[in-house]
mmCIF file of C-alpha atoms and ligand atoms in Angstrom:
data_model
loop_
_atom_site.group_PDB
_atom_site.id
_atom_site.type_symbol
_atom_site.label_atom_id
_atom_site.label_comp_id
_atom_site.label_asym_id
_atom_site.label_seq_id
_atom_site.Cartn_x
_atom_site.Cartn_y
_atom_site.Cartn_z
ATOM 1 C CA MET A 1 -28.031 -70.007 -28.320
ATOM 2 C CA SER A 2 -31.508 -70.123 -26.784
ATOM 3 C CA GLU A 3 -32.795 -67.569 -24.299
ATOM 4 C CA ILE A 4 -32.868 -70.303 -21.634
ATOM 5 C CA SER A 5 -29.221 -71.262 -22.079
ATOM 6 C CA ARG A 6 -28.116 -67.597 -22.225
ATOM 7 C CA ARG A 7 -29.886 -67.101 -18.923
ATOM 8 C CA LYS A 8 -28.230 -70.208 -17.519
ATOM 9 C CA LEU A 9 -24.807 -68.983 -18.638
ATOM 10 C CA ILE A 10 -25.215 -65.690 -16.805
ATOM 11 C CA THR A 11 -26.829 -67.047 -13.676
ATOM 12 C CA THR A 12 -24.264 -69.826 -13.322
ATOM 13 C CA GLY A 13 -21.543 -67.220 -13.764
ATOM 14 C CA ILE A 14 -23.012 -64.926 -11.129
ATOM 15 C CA ALA A 15 -23.453 -67.791 -8.705
ATOM 16 C CA ALA A 16 -19.835 -68.816 -9.219
ATOM 17 C CA THR A 17 -18.201 -65.392 -9.042
ATOM 18 C CA ALA A 18 -20.410 -63.726 -6.442
ATOM 19 C CA GLY A 19 -20.591 -66.820 -4.295
ATOM 20 C CA VAL A 20 -24.353 -66.699 -4.455
ATOM 21 C CA SER A 21 -25.785 -69.916 -3.156
ATOM 22 C CA GLY A 22 -28.557 -71.085 -5.418
ATOM 23 C CA LEU A 23 -29.214 -70.391 -9.050
ATOM 24 C CA ALA A 24 -32.638 -68.905 -8.275
ATOM 25 C CA VAL A 25 -31.001 -66.022 -6.389
ATOM 26 C CA ALA A 26 -28.504 -65.546 -9.211
ATOM 27 C CA ALA A 27 -31.378 -65.518 -11.714
ATOM 28 C CA ARG A 28 -33.109 -62.750 -9.767
ATOM 29 C CA MET A 29 -29.853 -60.761 -9.734
ATOM 30 C CA ALA A 30 -29.401 -61.170 -13.487
ATOM 31 C CA GLU A 31 -32.973 -59.989 -14.035
ATOM 32 C CA ARG A 32 -32.663 -57.033 -11.667
ATOM 33 C CA TYR A 33 -29.387 -55.771 -13.116
ATOM 34 C CA GLY A 34 -30.470 -56.345 -16.726
ATOM 35 C CA LEU A 35 -27.643 -58.708 -17.602
ATOM 36 C CA ILE A 36 -29.367 -60.737 -20.302
ATOM 37 C CA PRO A 37 -28.846 -58.997 -23.659
ATOM 38 C CA PRO A 38 -31.619 -58.917 -26.252
ATOM 39 C CA ASP A 39 -31.219 -61.258 -29.167
ATOM 40 C CA PRO A 40 -32.359 -59.316 -32.224
ATOM 41 C CA GLY A 41 -30.564 -61.415 -34.798
ATOM 42 C CA GLY A 42 -31.093 -64.725 -33.047
ATOM 43 C CA LEU A 43 -27.323 -65.069 -32.805
ATOM 44 C CA TYR A 44 -25.985 -64.034 -29.472
ATOM 45 C CA GLY A 45 -23.290 -66.475 -28.545
ATOM 46 C CA PRO A 46 -21.789 -67.156 -25.113
ATOM 47 C CA GLY A 47 -18.916 -64.697 -25.630
ATOM 48 C CA LYS A 48 -21.164 -61.772 -26.428
ATOM 49 C CA THR A 49 -23.603 -62.617 -23.654
ATOM 50 C CA LEU A 50 -20.741 -62.635 -21.149
ATOM 51 C CA THR A 51 -19.283 -59.393 -22.539
ATOM 52 C CA TYR A 52 -22.616 -57.640 -22.160
ATOM 53 C CA ALA A 53 -23.152 -58.963 -18.639
ATOM 54 C CA ALA A 54 -19.610 -58.077 -17.531
ATOM 55 C CA GLN A 55 -19.857 -54.555 -18.983
ATOM 56 C CA ARG A 56 -23.244 -54.012 -17.362
ATOM 57 C CA LEU A 57 -21.916 -55.139 -13.973
ATOM 58 C CA LEU A 58 -18.665 -53.172 -14.145
ATOM 59 C CA THR A 59 -19.427 -50.075 -16.183
ATOM 60 C CA GLN A 60 -23.115 -49.247 -15.738
ATOM 61 C CA ASN A 61 -22.347 -45.724 -14.553
ATOM 62 C CA SER A 62 -18.868 -45.222 -15.935
ATOM 63 C CA MET A 63 -18.024 -42.394 -18.307
ATOM 64 C CA ALA A 64 -16.288 -42.511 -21.669
ATOM 65 C CA ARG A 65 -12.960 -40.683 -21.644
ATOM 66 C CA GLU A 66 -13.164 -36.962 -22.424
ATOM 67 C CA PHE A 67 -10.283 -35.123 -24.108
ATOM 68 C CA SER A 68 -8.979 -31.579 -24.007
ATOM 69 C CA ARG A 69 -9.645 -29.095 -26.808
ATOM 70 C CA SER A 70 -6.010 -29.364 -27.998
ATOM 71 C CA GLN A 71 -6.540 -33.076 -28.672
ATOM 72 C CA ILE A 72 -9.326 -32.528 -31.219
ATOM 73 C CA SER A 73 -8.314 -34.171 -34.494
ATOM 74 C CA GLN A 74 -7.490 -31.729 -37.279
ATOM 75 C CA PRO A 75 -9.055 -31.711 -39.776
ATOM 76 C CA PRO A 76 -12.035 -33.698 -38.475
ATOM 77 C CA PHE A 77 -12.333 -37.038 -40.161
ATOM 78 C CA ALA A 78 -15.615 -37.647 -41.948
ATOM 79 C CA ASN A 79 -16.629 -40.641 -43.985
ATOM 80 C CA PRO A 80 -17.913 -39.886 -47.448
ATOM 81 C CA VAL A 81 -21.679 -40.363 -47.586
ATOM 82 C CA SER A 82 -23.666 -41.796 -50.435
ATOM 83 C CA SER A 83 -26.745 -40.013 -51.778
ATOM 84 C CA ARG A 84 -29.369 -39.500 -49.131
ATOM 85 C CA GLY A 85 -32.262 -39.160 -51.551
ATOM 86 C CA LYS A 86 -34.520 -36.440 -52.939
ATOM 87 C CA GLU A 87 -36.445 -35.769 -49.731
ATOM 88 C CA PHE A 88 -33.207 -35.202 -47.818
ATOM 89 C CA ASP A 89 -31.876 -32.909 -50.555
ATOM 90 C CA ARG A 90 -35.103 -30.880 -50.381
ATOM 91 C CA LEU A 91 -34.805 -30.502 -46.603
ATOM 92 C CA GLN A 92 -31.137 -29.550 -46.901
ATOM 93 C CA ALA A 93 -31.911 -26.911 -49.557
ATOM 94 C CA GLY A 94 -34.333 -25.333 -47.081
ATOM 95 C CA GLY A 95 -31.707 -25.175 -44.356
ATOM 96 C CA PHE A 96 -33.513 -28.057 -42.580
ATOM 97 C CA ALA A 97 -36.305 -25.674 -41.493
ATOM 98 C CA ASP A 98 -38.888 -28.358 -42.444
ATOM 99 C CA TRP A 99 -36.884 -31.206 -40.960
ATOM 100 C CA ARG A 100 -38.414 -32.951 -37.914
ATOM 101 C CA LEU A 101 -37.338 -35.562 -35.385
ATOM 102 C CA THR A 102 -40.263 -37.804 -34.458
ATOM 103 C CA VAL A 103 -40.311 -39.539 -31.099
ATOM 104 C CA GLU A 104 -42.809 -42.364 -30.812
ATOM 105 C CA GLY A 105 -43.532 -45.815 -29.375
ATOM 106 C CA MET A 106 -43.864 -46.411 -25.640
ATOM 107 C CA VAL A 107 -44.172 -42.746 -24.712
ATOM 108 C CA ALA A 108 -46.976 -40.772 -23.063
ATOM 109 C CA ARG A 109 -46.628 -37.804 -25.449
ATOM 110 C CA PRO A 110 -45.309 -38.591 -28.955
ATOM 111 C CA ALA A 111 -43.496 -35.591 -30.405
ATOM 112 C CA SER A 112 -42.346 -34.071 -33.675
ATOM 113 C CA LEU A 113 -39.460 -31.694 -32.981
ATOM 114 C CA SER A 114 -37.795 -29.132 -35.218
ATOM 115 C CA LEU A 115 -34.091 -28.307 -34.932
ATOM 116 C CA ALA A 116 -35.035 -24.896 -33.536
ATOM 117 C CA VAL A 117 -37.014 -26.577 -30.743
ATOM 118 C CA LEU A 118 -34.224 -29.090 -30.012
ATOM 119 C CA LYS A 119 -31.830 -26.161 -29.626
ATOM 120 C CA THR A 120 -34.028 -24.607 -26.915
ATOM 121 C CA TYR A 121 -33.545 -27.700 -24.720
ATOM 122 C CA PRO A 122 -30.679 -27.965 -22.217
ATOM 123 C CA SER A 123 -27.525 -28.746 -24.172
ATOM 124 C CA SER A 124 -24.532 -30.876 -23.345
ATOM 125 C CA SER A 125 -21.132 -30.994 -25.015
ATOM 126 C CA GLN A 126 -18.365 -33.563 -24.994
ATOM 127 C CA ILE A 127 -14.920 -33.991 -26.503
ATOM 128 C CA THR A 128 -14.769 -37.716 -27.123
ATOM 129 C CA GLN A 129 -13.282 -40.229 -29.488
ATOM 130 C CA LEU A 130 -15.256 -41.909 -32.236
ATOM 131 C CA VAL A 131 -13.805 -45.388 -32.677
ATOM 132 C CA CYS A 132 -14.576 -47.350 -35.842
ATOM 133 C CA GLU A 133 -14.584 -51.142 -35.646
ATOM 134 C CA GLU A 134 -12.193 -51.079 -38.626
ATOM 135 C CA GLY A 135 -9.398 -49.647 -36.506
ATOM 136 C CA TRP A 136 -9.386 -45.881 -37.016
ATOM 137 C CA SER A 137 -10.641 -43.158 -34.715
ATOM 138 C CA TYR A 138 -10.819 -39.405 -34.247
ATOM 139 C CA VAL A 139 -11.482 -36.958 -31.454
ATOM 140 C CA ALA A 140 -14.059 -34.178 -31.856
ATOM 141 C CA GLU A 141 -16.290 -31.946 -29.825
ATOM 142 C CA TRP A 142 -20.004 -32.659 -30.146
ATOM 143 C CA ILE A 143 -22.886 -30.629 -28.769
ATOM 144 C CA GLY A 144 -26.540 -31.567 -28.504
ATOM 145 C CA VAL A 145 -29.427 -32.619 -26.277
ATOM 146 C CA PRO A 146 -29.022 -35.550 -23.894
ATOM 147 C CA LEU A 147 -31.316 -38.368 -25.048
ATOM 148 C CA SER A 148 -32.419 -38.679 -21.402
ATOM 149 C CA HIS A 149 -33.914 -35.182 -21.621
ATOM 150 C CA ILE A 150 -36.001 -36.108 -24.679
ATOM 151 C CA LEU A 151 -37.157 -39.343 -23.024
ATOM 152 C CA GLU A 152 -38.250 -37.389 -19.978
ATOM 153 C CA ARG A 153 -40.126 -34.780 -22.061
ATOM 154 C CA VAL A 154 -42.085 -37.364 -24.046
ATOM 155 C CA GLY A 155 -42.739 -39.463 -20.937
ATOM 156 C CA ALA A 156 -41.065 -42.774 -21.791
ATOM 157 C CA LEU A 157 -43.146 -45.483 -20.089
ATOM 158 C CA PRO A 158 -41.601 -47.468 -17.221
ATOM 159 C CA GLN A 159 -41.930 -50.743 -19.205
ATOM 160 C CA ALA A 160 -39.666 -49.359 -21.949
ATOM 161 C CA ARG A 161 -36.375 -51.258 -22.281
ATOM 162 C CA PHE A 162 -34.770 -50.026 -25.514
ATOM 163 C CA VAL A 163 -34.460 -46.964 -27.694
ATOM 164 C CA VAL A 164 -34.271 -47.466 -31.457
ATOM 165 C CA TYR A 165 -33.015 -44.635 -33.664
ATOM 166 C CA VAL A 166 -33.523 -44.579 -37.383
ATOM 167 C CA SER A 167 -31.698 -42.915 -40.237
ATOM 168 C CA SER A 168 -34.388 -42.935 -42.921
ATOM 169 C CA GLN A 169 -31.842 -41.364 -45.292
ATOM 170 C CA ASP A 170 -29.656 -44.443 -45.688
ATOM 171 C CA GLY A 171 -31.361 -47.128 -43.612
ATOM 172 C CA TRP A 172 -28.557 -47.363 -41.034
ATOM 173 C CA ASP A 173 -30.391 -47.890 -37.739
ATOM 174 C CA GLY A 174 -29.293 -48.451 -34.186
ATOM 175 C CA SER A 175 -30.675 -49.404 -30.812
ATOM 176 C CA ILE A 176 -29.505 -49.262 -27.216
ATOM 177 C CA ASP A 177 -30.773 -50.385 -23.847
ATOM 178 C CA MET A 178 -32.048 -47.960 -21.213
ATOM 179 C CA ALA A 179 -28.717 -47.935 -19.344
ATOM 180 C CA ASP A 180 -27.090 -46.377 -22.417
ATOM 181 C CA ALA A 181 -30.152 -44.310 -23.402
ATOM 182 C CA LEU A 182 -30.206 -42.584 -20.014
ATOM 183 C CA HIS A 183 -26.419 -42.243 -19.761
ATOM 184 C CA PRO A 184 -25.373 -38.569 -19.578
ATOM 185 C CA GLN A 185 -22.924 -38.894 -22.497
ATOM 186 C CA THR A 186 -25.570 -40.233 -24.889
ATOM 187 C CA ILE A 187 -26.592 -37.146 -26.832
ATOM 188 C CA LEU A 188 -28.498 -36.207 -29.967
ATOM 189 C CA THR A 189 -25.949 -33.901 -31.563
ATOM 190 C CA TYR A 190 -26.602 -30.939 -33.861
ATOM 191 C CA GLY A 191 -23.199 -29.244 -33.484
ATOM 192 C CA MET A 192 -19.575 -30.267 -33.918
ATOM 193 C CA ASN A 193 -16.271 -28.478 -33.306
ATOM 194 C CA GLY A 194 -17.920 -25.120 -32.692
ATOM 195 C CA GLY A 195 -20.288 -25.048 -35.696
ATOM 196 C CA ASP A 196 -23.433 -26.752 -36.952
ATOM 197 C CA LEU A 197 -23.076 -30.489 -37.541
ATOM 198 C CA SER A 198 -22.401 -30.712 -41.278
ATOM 199 C CA VAL A 199 -24.212 -33.192 -43.502
ATOM 200 C CA GLY A 200 -20.820 -34.808 -44.131
ATOM 201 C CA CYS A 201 -20.587 -35.568 -40.422
ATOM 202 C CA GLY A 202 -24.195 -36.794 -40.090
ATOM 203 C CA GLY A 203 -26.151 -33.545 -39.836
ATOM 204 C CA PRO A 204 -28.605 -32.222 -39.120
ATOM 205 C CA LEU A 205 -28.830 -34.687 -36.209
ATOM 206 C CA ARG A 206 -26.582 -37.522 -35.133
ATOM 207 C CA MET A 207 -26.713 -39.916 -32.215
ATOM 208 C CA ARG A 208 -23.479 -39.890 -30.218
ATOM 209 C CA ILE A 209 -22.777 -42.812 -27.881
ATOM 210 C CA PRO A 210 -19.121 -42.614 -26.899
ATOM 211 C CA ARG A 211 -19.284 -45.763 -24.748
ATOM 212 C CA GLN A 212 -19.874 -47.898 -27.837
ATOM 213 C CA LEU A 213 -18.135 -48.363 -31.198
ATOM 214 C CA GLY A 214 -18.658 -45.811 -33.965
ATOM 215 C CA TYR A 215 -21.325 -47.746 -35.837
ATOM 216 C CA LYS A 216 -23.778 -47.117 -32.979
ATOM 217 C CA SER A 217 -23.335 -43.334 -33.505
ATOM 218 C CA VAL A 218 -25.872 -43.207 -36.324
ATOM 219 C CA LYS A 219 -25.875 -40.214 -38.665
ATOM 220 C CA PHE A 220 -28.901 -38.363 -40.132
ATOM 221 C CA ILE A 221 -31.359 -39.644 -37.563
ATOM 222 C CA ASN A 222 -34.939 -38.410 -37.762
ATOM 223 C CA ARG A 223 -36.884 -41.030 -35.807
ATOM 224 C CA VAL A 224 -36.596 -42.303 -32.264
ATOM 225 C CA ILE A 225 -38.745 -45.238 -31.135
ATOM 226 C CA VAL A 226 -39.092 -46.292 -27.515
ATOM 227 C CA THR A 227 -39.871 -50.003 -27.155
ATOM 228 C CA ASP A 228 -39.796 -52.991 -24.825
ATOM 229 C CA ASN A 229 -38.334 -55.401 -27.396
ATOM 230 C CA LEU A 230 -36.160 -55.398 -30.512
ATOM 231 C CA LYS A 231 -37.964 -58.076 -32.510
ATOM 232 C CA GLN A 232 -38.773 -55.844 -35.498
ATOM 233 C CA PHE A 233 -35.427 -54.046 -35.290
ATOM 234 C CA PRO A 234 -32.476 -56.055 -36.578
ATOM 235 C CA ALA A 235 -28.971 -55.224 -35.381
ATOM 236 C CA GLU A 236 -26.729 -53.003 -37.495
ATOM 237 C CA GLY A 237 -25.882 -55.096 -40.523
ATOM 238 C CA SER A 238 -23.727 -58.010 -39.463
ATOM 239 C CA TYR A 239 -22.310 -56.092 -36.490
ATOM 240 C CA SER A 240 -22.780 -57.121 -32.898
ATOM 241 C CA TRP A 241 -25.737 -55.369 -31.206
ATOM 242 C CA TYR A 242 -23.695 -54.437 -28.139
ATOM 243 C CA ALA A 243 -20.392 -52.724 -28.895
ATOM 244 C CA GLY A 244 -19.164 -51.424 -25.542
ATOM 245 C CA ILE A 245 -15.667 -49.953 -25.410
HETATM 246 N N1 MTE B 301 -26.493 -43.151 -41.154
HETATM 247 C C1 MTE B 301 -25.269 -43.712 -41.007
HETATM 248 N N2 MTE B 301 -24.642 -43.621 -39.816
HETATM 249 C C2 MTE B 301 -23.417 -44.177 -39.640
HETATM 250 C C3 MTE B 301 -22.775 -44.885 -40.681
HETATM 251 C C4 MTE B 301 -23.450 -44.956 -41.948
HETATM 252 O O1 MTE B 301 -22.973 -45.526 -42.942
HETATM 253 N N3 MTE B 301 -24.692 -44.345 -42.066
HETATM 254 N N4 MTE B 301 -21.525 -45.482 -40.472
HETATM 255 C C5 MTE B 301 -21.200 -45.767 -39.067
HETATM 256 C C6 MTE B 301 -19.807 -46.177 -38.833
HETATM 257 S S1 MTE B 301 -19.398 -47.788 -39.202
HETATM 258 C C7 MTE B 301 -18.872 -45.347 -38.251
HETATM 259 S S2 MTE B 301 -17.340 -45.879 -37.796
HETATM 260 C C8 MTE B 301 -19.194 -43.919 -38.034
HETATM 261 C C9 MTE B 301 -18.233 -43.045 -38.829
HETATM 262 O O2 MTE B 301 -18.412 -41.712 -38.454
HETATM 263 P P1 MTE B 301 -17.820 -40.500 -39.302
HETATM 264 O O3 MTE B 301 -18.503 -40.487 -40.625
HETATM 265 O O4 MTE B 301 -18.093 -39.275 -38.485
HETATM 266 O O5 MTE B 301 -16.364 -40.751 -39.463
HETATM 267 O O6 MTE B 301 -20.531 -43.568 -38.394
HETATM 268 C C10 MTE B 301 -21.497 -44.573 -38.151
HETATM 269 N N5 MTE B 301 -22.796 -44.032 -38.431
HETATM 270 MO MO1 MO B 302 -17.286 -48.052 -38.538
#
């Protein structure tokens, strides 16, 4: 589906549902409220475009459900992880003292942050459910730094539209738009269920985005890139780029 026809789909929809007279007004609304999803894989069909637009209109500021401590899954589910390579093993052997998170791209002050530094920033915790697209889920408590805090510290530029996060250990990357990047429940987690985030659960640092499916919560992240487009950043495997729940 071309960019033009995706735009037309949304603007026609807005004009019809909101009773907006004139497609030009609807087009301005779609632009203002960021309703046209990016098209990293070149395959963003009408269904997905409408899902994204509807979610953005209805749930821009909504919160993912939080659970009570007694609802935490026991024992916490963790997927087995394949080898993460020699460099990761070296960092792990050193207790991740040499590990760094780099923050780069459309930012005023690129940064390279140790775990110790991340832990001095304001922290946020959440008891939320991780939902895999394959049909299983678990509830856990995660603690970390809100991504919004990092973006503020490095001075994300106003033209920025997306945040890409990279797991150099196994090549599983993710990206989100600014609405999700700035959302208070989007956190870079270093702790889980009262302890450090184990390597088995994605340590030393894992993105947690409870408003989207589990595959957007990328484990072992060590690079964050702020950008205004996703052209060089393909979506997660064959999965849909936007996975709102
Ligand atoms: N780096 C990395 N992150 C990843 C994955 C992966 O294979 N590698 N799998 C994703 C998928 S599909 C899901 S459902 C969750 C699983 O999280 P868990 O291992 O805590 O159960 O992690 C996501 N994050
Ligand atoms: Mo998954």
